[in-house]
Short mmCIF file of C-alpha atoms and ligand atoms in Angstrom, two decimals:
data_model
loop_
_atom_site.label_atom_id
_atom_site.label_comp_id
_atom_site.label_asym_id
_atom_site.label_seq_id
_atom_site.Cartn_x
_atom_site.Cartn_y
_atom_site.Cartn_z
CA MET A 1 13.84 22.36 -42.45
CA PRO A 2 11.46 24.74 -40.61
CA LYS A 3 11.24 27.83 -42.81
CA TRP A 4 11.08 30.22 -39.90
CA LEU A 5 14.69 29.50 -38.96
CA LYS A 6 15.90 31.48 -42.00
CA ASP A 7 15.32 34.75 -40.21
CA ALA A 8 15.28 33.56 -36.60
CA VAL A 9 17.23 35.25 -33.82
CA PHE A 10 17.05 33.45 -30.48
CA TYR A 11 16.97 34.91 -27.00
CA GLU A 12 17.97 32.45 -24.26
CA ILE A 13 16.11 32.87 -20.98
CA TYR A 14 17.27 31.41 -17.70
CA PRO A 15 13.77 31.47 -16.21
CA GLN A 16 14.86 31.78 -12.59
CA SER A 17 16.44 35.13 -13.37
CA PHE A 18 14.39 36.92 -15.99
CA TYR A 19 11.42 38.64 -14.37
CA ASP A 20 9.49 37.95 -11.17
CA THR A 21 5.81 38.94 -11.18
CA ASN A 22 4.64 37.39 -7.89
CA GLY A 23 7.28 38.75 -5.54
CA ASP A 24 8.78 35.43 -4.47
CA GLY A 25 12.25 36.45 -5.64
CA ILE A 26 12.40 34.08 -8.58
CA GLY A 27 11.40 34.57 -12.22
CA ASP A 28 8.21 33.07 -13.61
CA PHE A 29 6.26 32.40 -16.81
CA ASP A 30 4.12 35.51 -16.32
CA GLY A 31 7.35 37.47 -16.11
CA ILE A 32 8.44 36.15 -19.48
CA ILE A 33 5.00 36.99 -20.92
CA GLU A 34 5.27 40.57 -19.62
CA LYS A 35 8.61 41.00 -21.32
CA LEU A 36 7.72 39.51 -24.71
CA ASP A 37 7.25 42.95 -26.25
CA TYR A 38 10.70 43.94 -25.03
CA ILE A 39 12.19 40.82 -26.63
CA ARG A 40 10.38 41.38 -29.92
CA GLY A 41 11.34 45.06 -29.91
CA LEU A 42 14.95 44.07 -29.46
CA GLY A 43 14.70 42.03 -32.65
CA CYS A 44 14.57 38.51 -31.22
CA ASN A 45 11.80 36.37 -32.67
CA ALA A 46 12.50 33.08 -30.92
CA LEU A 47 13.13 31.94 -27.36
CA TRP A 48 15.04 29.11 -25.78
CA ILE A 49 13.92 28.65 -22.17
CA ASN A 50 16.19 26.56 -19.92
CA PRO A 51 14.49 23.55 -18.26
CA CYS A 52 11.34 24.73 -16.54
CA PHE A 53 10.08 21.32 -15.42
CA ASP A 54 9.43 19.83 -12.02
CA SER A 55 12.84 19.23 -10.47
CA PRO A 56 14.73 19.10 -7.17
CA PHE A 57 17.03 21.70 -8.81
CA LYS A 58 20.32 20.09 -7.95
CA ASP A 59 21.54 21.11 -11.41
CA GLY A 60 19.49 24.19 -12.21
CA GLY A 61 16.58 22.06 -13.51
CA TYR A 62 18.72 19.79 -15.74
CA ASP A 63 17.69 17.12 -13.23
CA VAL A 64 14.12 16.60 -14.41
CA ARG A 65 11.71 14.88 -12.01
CA ASN A 66 8.70 15.04 -14.30
CA TYR A 67 9.07 15.83 -18.01
CA LYS A 68 5.42 16.74 -18.44
CA LYS A 69 4.90 19.05 -15.48
CA THR A 70 6.25 22.56 -15.06
CA ALA A 71 8.14 23.54 -11.90
CA PRO A 72 5.62 25.28 -9.61
CA ARG A 73 8.16 28.08 -8.99
CA TYR A 74 7.49 29.30 -12.57
CA GLY A 75 3.77 28.60 -12.78
CA SER A 76 1.49 25.84 -14.01
CA ASN A 77 1.38 23.96 -17.30
CA SER A 78 -1.50 26.25 -18.35
CA ASP A 79 0.67 29.29 -17.69
CA LEU A 80 3.30 27.86 -20.01
CA TYR A 81 0.68 27.09 -22.67
CA ARG A 82 -0.45 30.71 -22.33
CA LEU A 83 3.15 31.81 -22.79
CA PHE A 84 3.30 29.85 -26.08
CA GLY A 85 0.12 31.59 -27.26
CA GLU A 86 1.26 35.08 -26.27
CA ALA A 87 4.63 34.51 -27.93
CA HIS A 88 3.00 33.31 -31.13
CA LYS A 89 0.75 36.38 -31.24
CA ARG A 90 3.95 38.44 -31.45
CA GLY A 91 5.65 36.23 -34.03
CA ILE A 92 7.93 34.60 -31.46
CA HIS A 93 8.67 30.85 -31.54
CA VAL A 94 9.45 29.06 -28.28
CA LEU A 95 11.92 26.23 -27.72
CA LEU A 96 11.98 24.34 -24.43
CA ASP A 97 14.98 22.39 -23.15
CA LEU A 98 14.91 18.62 -23.61
CA VAL A 99 17.14 16.60 -21.31
CA PRO A 100 17.08 13.13 -22.92
CA GLY A 101 20.27 11.63 -21.49
CA HIS A 102 19.35 11.51 -17.81
CA THR A 103 16.66 12.32 -15.30
CA SER A 104 16.70 13.35 -11.67
CA GLU A 105 17.24 10.51 -9.22
CA GLU A 106 13.74 11.49 -7.99
CA HIS A 107 12.01 10.78 -11.32
CA ALA A 108 9.21 8.20 -10.99
CA TRP A 109 10.97 5.99 -13.59
CA PHE A 110 14.08 5.86 -11.45
CA LEU A 111 12.17 5.22 -8.22
CA GLU A 112 10.72 2.13 -9.94
CA SER A 113 13.98 1.15 -11.58
CA LYS A 114 15.88 0.99 -8.31
CA LYS A 115 13.46 -1.47 -6.73
CA ALA A 116 14.60 -5.09 -6.35
CA GLU A 117 11.52 -6.46 -8.12
CA LYS A 118 11.37 -6.27 -11.90
CA SER A 119 9.12 -3.82 -13.73
CA GLU A 120 8.88 -2.15 -17.11
CA TYR A 121 11.32 0.46 -15.73
CA SER A 122 14.04 -1.95 -14.56
CA ASN A 123 16.03 -1.33 -17.76
CA ARG A 124 15.05 2.33 -18.20
CA TYR A 125 18.43 3.14 -16.58
CA ILE A 126 21.74 1.35 -16.90
CA TRP A 127 22.49 -1.09 -14.10
CA THR A 128 25.17 -3.70 -13.62
CA ASN A 129 23.86 -6.98 -12.20
CA ASN A 130 25.99 -7.07 -9.10
CA CYS A 131 26.66 -4.30 -6.65
CA PHE A 132 30.36 -5.19 -6.62
CA ARG A 133 30.65 -5.07 -10.39
CA ALA A 134 31.50 -1.59 -11.56
CA PRO A 135 31.40 -0.38 -15.14
CA LYS A 136 34.90 0.21 -16.52
CA LYS A 137 34.38 3.47 -18.33
CA TYR A 138 31.44 5.29 -16.83
CA PRO A 139 30.81 7.09 -13.55
CA TYR A 140 28.37 5.20 -11.34
CA ILE A 141 26.74 4.96 -7.90
CA GLY A 142 26.62 1.78 -5.86
CA GLY A 143 25.38 0.71 -2.46
CA GLU A 144 22.35 2.97 -2.22
CA THR A 145 19.51 0.83 -3.51
CA GLU A 146 17.74 -2.38 -2.62
CA ARG A 147 18.34 -3.50 -6.20
CA ASP A 148 21.63 -5.37 -6.54
CA GLY A 149 23.85 -3.54 -9.01
CA VAL A 150 25.31 -0.11 -9.57
CA TYR A 151 23.81 2.47 -11.92
CA LEU A 152 25.53 4.72 -14.42
CA LEU A 153 25.53 8.50 -14.21
CA ASN A 154 25.39 10.97 -17.08
CA PHE A 155 26.57 14.09 -15.25
CA PHE A 156 26.21 14.91 -11.53
CA LYS A 157 25.47 12.31 -8.85
CA CYS A 158 21.76 13.23 -9.00
CA GLN A 159 21.51 12.41 -12.76
CA PRO A 160 21.31 8.67 -13.56
CA ALA A 161 21.81 7.90 -17.26
CA LEU A 162 18.79 6.73 -19.25
CA ASN A 163 19.27 3.48 -21.12
CA TYR A 164 19.37 3.77 -24.92
CA GLY A 165 21.61 0.71 -25.08
CA PHE A 166 25.24 0.00 -25.97
CA LEU A 167 26.50 0.03 -29.56
CA ASN A 168 29.15 -2.52 -28.64
CA CYS A 169 28.12 -4.73 -25.74
CA GLU A 170 31.12 -5.88 -23.75
CA GLU A 171 29.45 -7.14 -20.58
CA ASP A 172 26.36 -9.24 -19.96
CA TRP A 173 24.48 -6.36 -18.24
CA GLN A 174 24.85 -4.14 -21.31
CA LEU A 175 21.82 -4.19 -23.62
CA PRO A 176 22.04 -3.66 -27.39
CA VAL A 177 20.44 -0.55 -28.90
CA ASP A 178 17.63 -2.58 -30.46
CA HIS A 179 16.67 -4.26 -27.18
CA PRO A 180 12.94 -3.57 -26.65
CA ASP A 181 13.64 -1.82 -23.33
CA CYS A 182 16.14 0.55 -24.99
CA VAL A 183 13.72 1.23 -27.82
CA ALA A 184 11.12 1.93 -25.11
CA THR A 185 13.36 4.67 -23.67
CA ARG A 186 13.54 6.35 -27.08
CA GLU A 187 9.77 6.05 -27.50
CA ALA A 188 9.23 7.54 -24.04
CA MET A 189 11.33 10.54 -25.08
CA LYS A 190 9.29 10.89 -28.27
CA ASP A 191 6.20 10.91 -26.11
CA VAL A 192 7.63 13.84 -24.11
CA ILE A 193 8.46 15.69 -27.34
CA ARG A 194 4.96 15.16 -28.74
CA PHE A 195 3.39 16.25 -25.46
CA TRP A 196 4.97 19.72 -25.55
CA LEU A 197 4.71 20.19 -29.32
CA ASP A 198 1.01 19.33 -29.10
CA HIS A 199 0.63 22.05 -26.47
CA GLY A 200 2.15 24.73 -28.67
CA CYS A 201 5.89 24.59 -28.12
CA ASP A 202 7.96 25.02 -31.31
CA GLY A 203 10.85 22.68 -30.63
CA PHE A 204 13.71 21.95 -28.29
CA ARG A 205 17.25 22.73 -27.39
CA VAL A 206 18.66 19.27 -26.67
CA ASP A 207 20.95 18.79 -23.72
CA MET A 208 24.08 16.63 -24.19
CA ALA A 209 22.62 15.37 -27.45
CA ASP A 210 25.64 13.15 -28.13
CA SER A 211 25.37 11.24 -24.86
CA LEU A 212 22.59 8.73 -25.50
CA VAL A 213 24.16 5.45 -26.64
CA LYS A 214 27.02 4.07 -24.55
CA ASN A 215 30.15 2.40 -25.98
CA ASP A 216 29.27 4.29 -29.13
CA ASP A 217 31.83 4.38 -31.95
CA GLU A 218 33.87 7.41 -32.88
CA LYS A 219 31.23 8.58 -35.34
CA LYS A 220 28.53 8.24 -32.69
CA SER A 221 26.59 6.02 -35.09
CA GLY A 222 24.33 4.64 -32.36
CA THR A 223 23.35 8.04 -31.02
CA CYS A 224 22.96 9.52 -34.53
CA ALA A 225 20.60 6.69 -35.51
CA ILE A 226 18.29 7.57 -32.60
CA TRP A 227 18.19 11.22 -33.57
CA ARG A 228 17.53 10.37 -37.22
CA ASN A 229 14.62 8.27 -36.10
CA ILE A 230 13.30 11.23 -34.08
CA ARG A 231 13.86 13.56 -37.04
CA GLU A 232 11.76 11.24 -39.23
CA MET A 233 8.96 11.55 -36.71
CA LEU A 234 9.31 15.36 -36.74
CA ASP A 235 9.35 15.59 -40.53
CA GLU A 236 6.20 13.57 -40.67
CA GLU A 237 4.25 14.93 -37.73
CA TYR A 238 5.76 18.34 -36.86
CA PRO A 239 7.61 19.71 -39.92
CA GLU A 240 7.84 23.21 -38.45
CA ALA A 241 9.38 22.11 -35.14
CA ALA A 242 13.03 23.06 -34.70
CA PHE A 243 15.72 21.18 -32.77
CA VAL A 244 19.11 22.55 -31.76
CA SER A 245 21.72 20.27 -30.29
CA GLU A 246 24.24 20.86 -27.57
CA TRP A 247 26.90 18.95 -29.46
CA ASN A 248 29.42 21.29 -31.14
CA ASN A 249 30.16 18.88 -33.94
CA PRO A 250 28.01 19.98 -36.87
CA GLU A 251 29.12 17.24 -39.22
CA ARG A 252 27.77 14.73 -36.72
CA SER A 253 24.80 16.66 -35.39
CA LEU A 254 23.54 18.25 -38.64
CA ASN A 255 24.65 15.83 -41.35
CA ALA A 256 24.50 12.52 -39.50
CA ALA A 257 21.99 13.01 -36.68
CA GLY A 258 19.59 15.34 -38.52
CA PHE A 259 19.47 18.28 -36.13
CA HIS A 260 18.39 21.59 -37.67
CA MET A 261 20.94 23.58 -35.68
CA ASP A 262 24.03 22.96 -33.58
CA PHE A 263 25.84 25.31 -31.22
CA TYR A 264 29.42 26.45 -31.71
CA LEU A 265 30.21 26.12 -28.00
CA ASN A 266 33.00 27.78 -26.07
CA TRP A 267 35.46 24.93 -25.54
CA SER A 268 38.83 25.78 -24.16
CA GLY A 269 41.20 26.60 -27.01
CA ASN A 270 38.72 26.06 -29.85
CA GLY A 271 38.05 28.49 -32.70
CA TYR A 272 35.05 30.13 -31.03
CA SER A 273 36.98 30.71 -27.79
CA THR A 274 39.66 32.70 -29.66
CA LEU A 275 37.07 35.32 -30.52
CA LEU A 276 36.17 36.56 -27.07
CA ARG A 277 37.35 34.24 -24.31
CA ASP A 278 41.00 33.67 -25.00
CA TYR A 279 42.24 34.64 -21.54
CA GLU A 280 42.94 31.35 -19.83
CA SER A 281 46.71 31.72 -20.13
CA GLY A 282 46.55 34.97 -18.16
CA GLU A 283 47.13 37.07 -21.30
CA ASP A 284 44.01 38.04 -23.23
CA ASN A 285 44.47 37.37 -26.93
CA SER A 286 40.79 37.41 -27.86
CA PHE A 287 40.25 38.67 -31.40
CA PHE A 288 37.79 41.34 -30.24
CA LYS A 289 40.02 42.74 -27.49
CA LYS A 290 41.21 46.21 -28.47
CA ASP A 291 44.79 45.53 -27.44
CA GLY A 292 44.70 41.78 -28.02
CA LYS A 293 46.90 40.16 -30.58
CA GLY A 294 43.75 39.00 -32.28
CA ASP A 295 44.09 36.60 -35.15
CA ILE A 296 40.85 35.75 -36.96
CA THR A 297 42.45 32.83 -38.81
CA ARG A 298 42.40 30.86 -35.55
CA PHE A 299 38.61 31.04 -35.72
CA LEU A 300 38.30 30.62 -39.48
CA ASP A 301 40.58 27.59 -39.69
CA GLU A 302 38.08 25.68 -37.57
CA TYR A 303 34.85 27.34 -38.62
CA LEU A 304 35.20 27.33 -42.40
CA PRO A 305 35.58 23.56 -42.96
CA ARG A 306 32.64 22.93 -40.63
CA TYR A 307 30.51 25.58 -42.31
CA THR A 308 31.32 24.25 -45.78
CA ALA A 309 30.68 20.63 -44.80
CA THR A 310 27.26 21.40 -43.37
CA LYS A 311 25.97 24.18 -45.62
CA GLY A 312 22.46 23.41 -46.77
CA LYS A 313 22.06 20.64 -44.17
CA GLY A 314 21.55 22.73 -41.05
CA TYR A 315 22.89 25.73 -39.17
CA TYR A 316 26.06 25.96 -37.10
CA CYS A 317 25.10 28.69 -34.64
CA LEU A 318 27.05 31.43 -32.92
CA LEU A 319 26.04 32.48 -29.43
CA THR A 320 26.95 35.44 -27.26
CA CYS A 321 27.08 33.20 -24.19
CA ASN A 322 24.92 30.67 -22.40
CA HIS A 323 24.08 29.62 -18.85
CA ASP A 324 27.26 27.48 -18.65
CA THR A 325 29.72 30.10 -19.89
CA ILE A 326 31.31 33.23 -18.47
CA ARG A 327 29.56 36.34 -19.76
CA PRO A 328 31.37 38.25 -22.51
CA LYS A 329 31.38 41.41 -20.38
CA TYR A 330 33.91 39.66 -18.09
CA ASN A 331 36.84 40.77 -20.28
CA LEU A 332 35.31 43.05 -22.91
CA ASP A 333 33.96 46.59 -22.60
CA ASP A 334 30.85 47.83 -24.37
CA ARG A 335 32.73 49.11 -27.42
CA GLU A 336 34.42 45.74 -27.84
CA LEU A 337 31.08 44.00 -27.34
CA LYS A 338 29.43 46.11 -30.06
CA LEU A 339 31.96 44.72 -32.52
CA VAL A 340 31.49 41.15 -31.25
CA TYR A 341 27.76 41.45 -31.78
CA ALA A 342 28.20 43.09 -35.19
CA PHE A 343 30.09 39.96 -36.15
CA PHE A 344 27.71 37.40 -34.60
CA PHE A 345 24.59 39.04 -36.01
CA THR A 346 25.92 39.26 -39.57
CA MET A 347 27.18 35.68 -39.77
CA PRO A 348 25.42 32.66 -41.32
CA GLY A 349 23.39 30.30 -39.15
CA VAL A 350 20.95 31.31 -36.45
CA PRO A 351 22.34 33.64 -33.76
CA PHE A 352 21.62 33.16 -30.05
CA LEU A 353 21.66 36.06 -27.60
CA TYR A 354 21.89 35.20 -23.88
CA TYR A 355 19.57 37.36 -21.75
CA GLY A 356 21.37 40.40 -20.36
CA ASP A 357 24.24 40.30 -22.86
CA GLU A 358 22.40 42.98 -24.84
CA ILE A 359 23.10 45.42 -21.99
CA GLY A 360 26.52 43.99 -21.14
CA MET A 361 25.57 42.40 -17.81
CA ARG A 362 28.60 41.46 -15.76
CA TYR A 363 29.76 38.06 -14.66
CA LEU A 364 29.30 38.27 -10.87
CA LYS A 365 31.37 36.56 -8.22
CA VAL A 366 28.60 34.87 -6.24
CA PRO A 367 28.38 31.66 -4.23
CA THR A 368 27.13 28.61 -6.07
CA LYS A 369 23.38 28.10 -6.36
CA GLU A 370 21.53 24.92 -7.33
CA GLY A 371 24.53 23.18 -8.84
CA GLY A 372 25.78 26.20 -10.75
CA TYR A 373 29.30 26.58 -9.30
CA PHE A 374 31.31 28.96 -11.53
CA ARG A 375 28.31 29.16 -13.88
CA THR A 376 26.19 30.88 -11.20
CA GLY A 377 27.89 34.21 -11.96
CA SER A 378 26.31 34.22 -15.41
CA ARG A 379 22.83 33.40 -14.09
CA THR A 380 22.03 36.48 -11.99
CA PRO A 381 18.76 38.45 -12.31
CA MET A 382 18.14 40.56 -15.40
CA GLN A 383 18.67 44.25 -14.71
CA TRP A 384 15.65 46.12 -15.97
CA ASN A 385 16.13 49.50 -14.29
CA ALA A 386 17.97 51.30 -11.49
CA GLN A 387 15.24 50.68 -8.93
CA LYS A 388 14.89 48.08 -6.18
CA ASN A 389 16.42 44.72 -7.17
CA ALA A 390 17.21 46.25 -10.56
CA GLY A 391 13.50 46.05 -11.37
CA PHE A 392 13.65 42.24 -11.42
CA SER A 393 11.46 41.61 -8.37
CA ASP A 394 9.53 43.37 -5.64
CA CYS A 395 10.70 40.93 -3.01
CA PRO A 396 12.88 41.86 -0.01
CA GLU A 397 16.48 41.91 -1.21
CA ASP A 398 17.48 38.95 0.97
CA THR A 399 14.93 36.66 -0.68
CA LEU A 400 16.20 37.20 -4.24
CA TYR A 401 17.07 33.99 -6.09
CA LEU A 402 20.51 35.46 -6.73
CA PRO A 403 21.86 38.95 -6.03
CA THR A 404 21.78 41.62 -8.70
CA ASP A 405 24.90 43.53 -9.73
CA PRO A 406 25.66 45.80 -6.73
CA SER A 407 27.92 48.24 -8.61
CA ALA A 408 26.84 51.86 -8.99
CA ASP A 409 27.20 51.59 -12.77
CA ALA A 410 25.36 48.27 -13.13
CA PRO A 411 23.92 48.33 -16.66
CA ASN A 412 20.15 48.27 -17.02
CA VAL A 413 17.57 48.24 -19.80
CA ALA A 414 15.82 51.53 -18.94
CA ALA A 415 19.03 53.58 -18.97
CA GLN A 416 20.26 52.00 -22.18
CA GLU A 417 16.94 52.46 -23.95
CA ALA A 418 17.31 56.18 -23.34
CA ASP A 419 20.86 56.35 -24.71
CA GLU A 420 21.02 56.13 -28.47
CA ASN A 421 24.66 55.01 -28.40
CA SER A 422 24.13 52.25 -25.87
CA LEU A 423 25.02 48.63 -26.39
CA LEU A 424 21.32 47.79 -26.25
CA ASN A 425 20.48 50.19 -29.09
CA THR A 426 23.38 48.85 -31.15
CA VAL A 427 22.08 45.29 -30.71
CA LYS A 428 18.62 46.46 -31.73
CA ALA A 429 19.95 48.23 -34.83
CA LEU A 430 21.97 45.17 -35.84
CA LEU A 431 19.12 42.73 -35.38
CA TRP A 432 16.65 44.85 -37.32
CA LEU A 433 19.25 45.33 -40.04
CA ARG A 434 19.51 41.55 -40.26
CA HIS A 435 15.73 41.17 -40.51
CA GLY A 436 15.65 43.73 -43.32
CA GLU A 437 18.39 42.16 -45.45
CA GLU A 438 18.03 38.58 -46.61
CA ASP A 439 21.76 38.56 -47.33
CA LEU A 440 22.47 38.86 -43.61
CA GLN A 441 20.24 35.96 -42.61
CA ALA A 442 20.91 32.29 -41.97
CA ASP A 443 21.22 30.99 -45.54
CA ALA A 444 23.02 33.66 -47.57
CA ASP A 445 26.50 32.74 -48.77
CA PHE A 446 29.53 33.48 -46.65
CA GLU A 447 32.86 34.26 -48.25
CA VAL A 448 36.06 35.49 -46.64
CA ILE A 449 37.42 38.50 -48.52
CA TYR A 450 40.37 39.55 -46.35
CA ALA A 451 41.64 37.60 -43.34
CA LYS A 452 45.32 37.41 -42.60
CA SER A 453 47.13 36.06 -39.61
CA GLY A 454 48.30 38.95 -37.45
CA ARG A 455 46.76 41.54 -39.82
CA LEU A 456 43.55 43.54 -39.84
CA PRO A 457 40.87 44.31 -40.93
CA PHE A 458 38.79 41.21 -41.29
CA ILE A 459 36.44 41.50 -44.28
CA TYR A 460 33.80 39.02 -45.36
CA ARG A 461 30.91 38.94 -47.72
CA ARG A 462 27.35 37.74 -47.19
CA GLY A 463 25.55 37.64 -50.54
CA ASN A 464 25.91 41.21 -51.77
CA ILE A 465 26.84 42.68 -48.42
CA LEU A 466 30.39 43.35 -47.26
CA ILE A 467 31.25 43.48 -43.59
CA ALA A 468 34.56 45.00 -42.54
CA LEU A 469 35.73 44.73 -38.93
CA ASN A 470 38.59 46.35 -37.08
CA PRO A 471 38.64 45.49 -33.36
CA SER A 472 42.07 47.06 -32.80
CA GLY A 473 43.07 50.53 -31.64
CA GLU A 474 44.89 51.28 -34.93
CA ILE A 475 43.70 52.57 -38.30
CA VAL A 476 43.82 49.67 -40.77
CA SER A 477 42.98 49.13 -44.42
CA ALA A 478 42.77 46.39 -47.01
CA PRO A 479 42.16 46.04 -50.75
CA VAL A 480 38.75 44.94 -51.99
CA GLU A 481 37.34 44.32 -55.42
CA ALA A 482 36.48 47.62 -57.09
CA GLY A 483 32.84 48.57 -56.96
CA GLU A 484 30.26 50.96 -55.63
CA ARG A 485 28.93 50.39 -52.14
CA LYS A 486 26.23 51.87 -49.99
CA LEU A 487 26.74 52.18 -46.23
CA LEU A 488 24.05 50.25 -44.32
CA PHE A 489 25.45 50.39 -40.81
CA ALA A 490 28.54 51.59 -38.95
CA ILE A 491 30.20 51.39 -35.59
CA GLY A 492 32.92 54.03 -35.52
CA GLY A 493 33.93 55.07 -38.99
CA GLY A 494 35.98 54.48 -42.05
CA LYS A 495 36.49 55.30 -45.67
CA THR A 496 35.65 53.27 -48.70
CA ASP A 497 37.58 54.01 -51.85
CA ALA A 498 36.71 52.20 -55.03
CA ASP A 499 39.11 49.32 -54.32
CA ARG A 500 40.11 49.79 -50.69
CA ILE A 501 38.44 49.94 -47.29
CA THR A 502 40.01 51.89 -44.43
CA LEU A 503 38.70 51.54 -40.91
CA GLU A 504 39.11 53.81 -37.90
CA PRO A 505 40.11 52.15 -34.59
CA GLN A 506 37.43 49.78 -33.23
CA SER A 507 35.11 50.10 -36.18
CA CYS A 508 32.78 48.09 -38.31
CA LEU A 509 31.22 48.96 -41.66
CA VAL A 510 28.37 47.06 -43.28
CA LEU A 511 28.23 47.91 -46.97
CA LYS A 512 25.87 46.87 -49.71
CA LEU A 513 27.39 46.30 -53.12
CA GLN A 514 25.59 48.37 -55.71
CA LEU A 515 25.13 46.12 -58.69
CA SER A 516 24.80 47.89 -62.00
C1 NOJ B 601 24.53 20.89 -20.21
C2 NOJ B 601 23.73 21.99 -19.60
O1 NOJ B 601 23.84 23.14 -20.39
C3 NOJ B 601 24.25 22.18 -18.20
O2 NOJ B 601 23.76 23.34 -17.60
C4 NOJ B 601 23.91 20.94 -17.40
O3 NOJ B 601 24.49 21.04 -16.12
C5 NOJ B 601 24.46 19.66 -18.08
N1 NOJ B 601 24.26 19.66 -19.49
C6 NOJ B 601 23.81 18.42 -17.52
O4 NOJ B 601 22.48 18.32 -17.93
#
């Protein structure tokens, strides 16, 4: 396990939208470099950068045309290597995004694979052997290639699935996982991983990590075996490299597949979604909504067994948002967000902050861009100040990659830096508190002290630190074990008697137990 993850806090950057230094309306590597001090000052010491590789951008770069070449819109490979170096100088680790399940239909491997004549790439993708024979369970494209057969897709039409084999072969065109051509796909992906790690990258966020082997069993044994093989390579050659999976099944991803971290993703109706995005029914019952009928047990019932089952194996990580999810500001105001972040940044695992969530950037209603659809509204340019294009770019407004928030009260970094009560300054205070207290970091024990269905507050313990949260508009209190406590941090206010904690409306107290 890479030791640096213990105290890591990640900042996710959608590179198109972070900071544009050359006036072409789109973010670039130099822009990220210029803002590294801001990121470090905020308290983030690790980055995850969404795919920044050569791509036709039909899915925001998740359609990779060349795994080893950066997209010219962001800069050259050397610019990215420089970014690694500049980040390291400031104590920041950098994860890139690995897309192992599919490539762009324009990738050189696919251009070879779709030819009628055989080559070493013929089986790099999954083809049936007759254009009129369709796979039963998987999406596919037929009738577009000189090669006879249809090919399987992993996501959009532009993303043919790479061939890691089938755990259970049911048709003659399906290859077993140990077929040399399927093993070659895995080795090709290892080659990509080594390439970037050798150039200074510190690991990867792994896209659709569970999608590799087809006809896999319920436990995803075939896919897990591939990742374990990759983990062995990492342990031997790159022990400090960190991998986080897009999987949302920590028992699989951490225990069985060997990932260091997994995301607790926002899936409709799951435990995480009850915290801040429980509005699909039309009524908002999110736990952190002031007037919601928040019930933390809906989160804990799912989280606790997963946390317990994976403790010591890897980290199940909480995130404010990501490039696929509606921003938390959509339904929560800044006061509510402060409490959300107080929770996320005092929980076990490694927290992930999505760029712009630290200032409460809005989810914007904008037309789709580069395969984003509803997700585009969470991918708009970072708002640095109240000047032209929110300080994101010098370009004419109509050449911006995406519009900035047009509202008069659009949040921005400069204004919030100057306001000591801003969301940004609260995030900063929380993150630096976490860095200063080992008990708030990834590994320290987590224990629920008071959590009752339909009742508040919610109180939990990390090592010797107590965190008490009251997202509601009422004064609430709960009994705690008698003891002396020192206040480390507060949002709002409250009272701590020897054996009881009382919280003002919308408050959070972080208290250190004074051991005699
Ligand atoms: C998950 C990524 O987060 C998403 O943005 C992408 O569209 C799909 N995987 C396909 O790669």
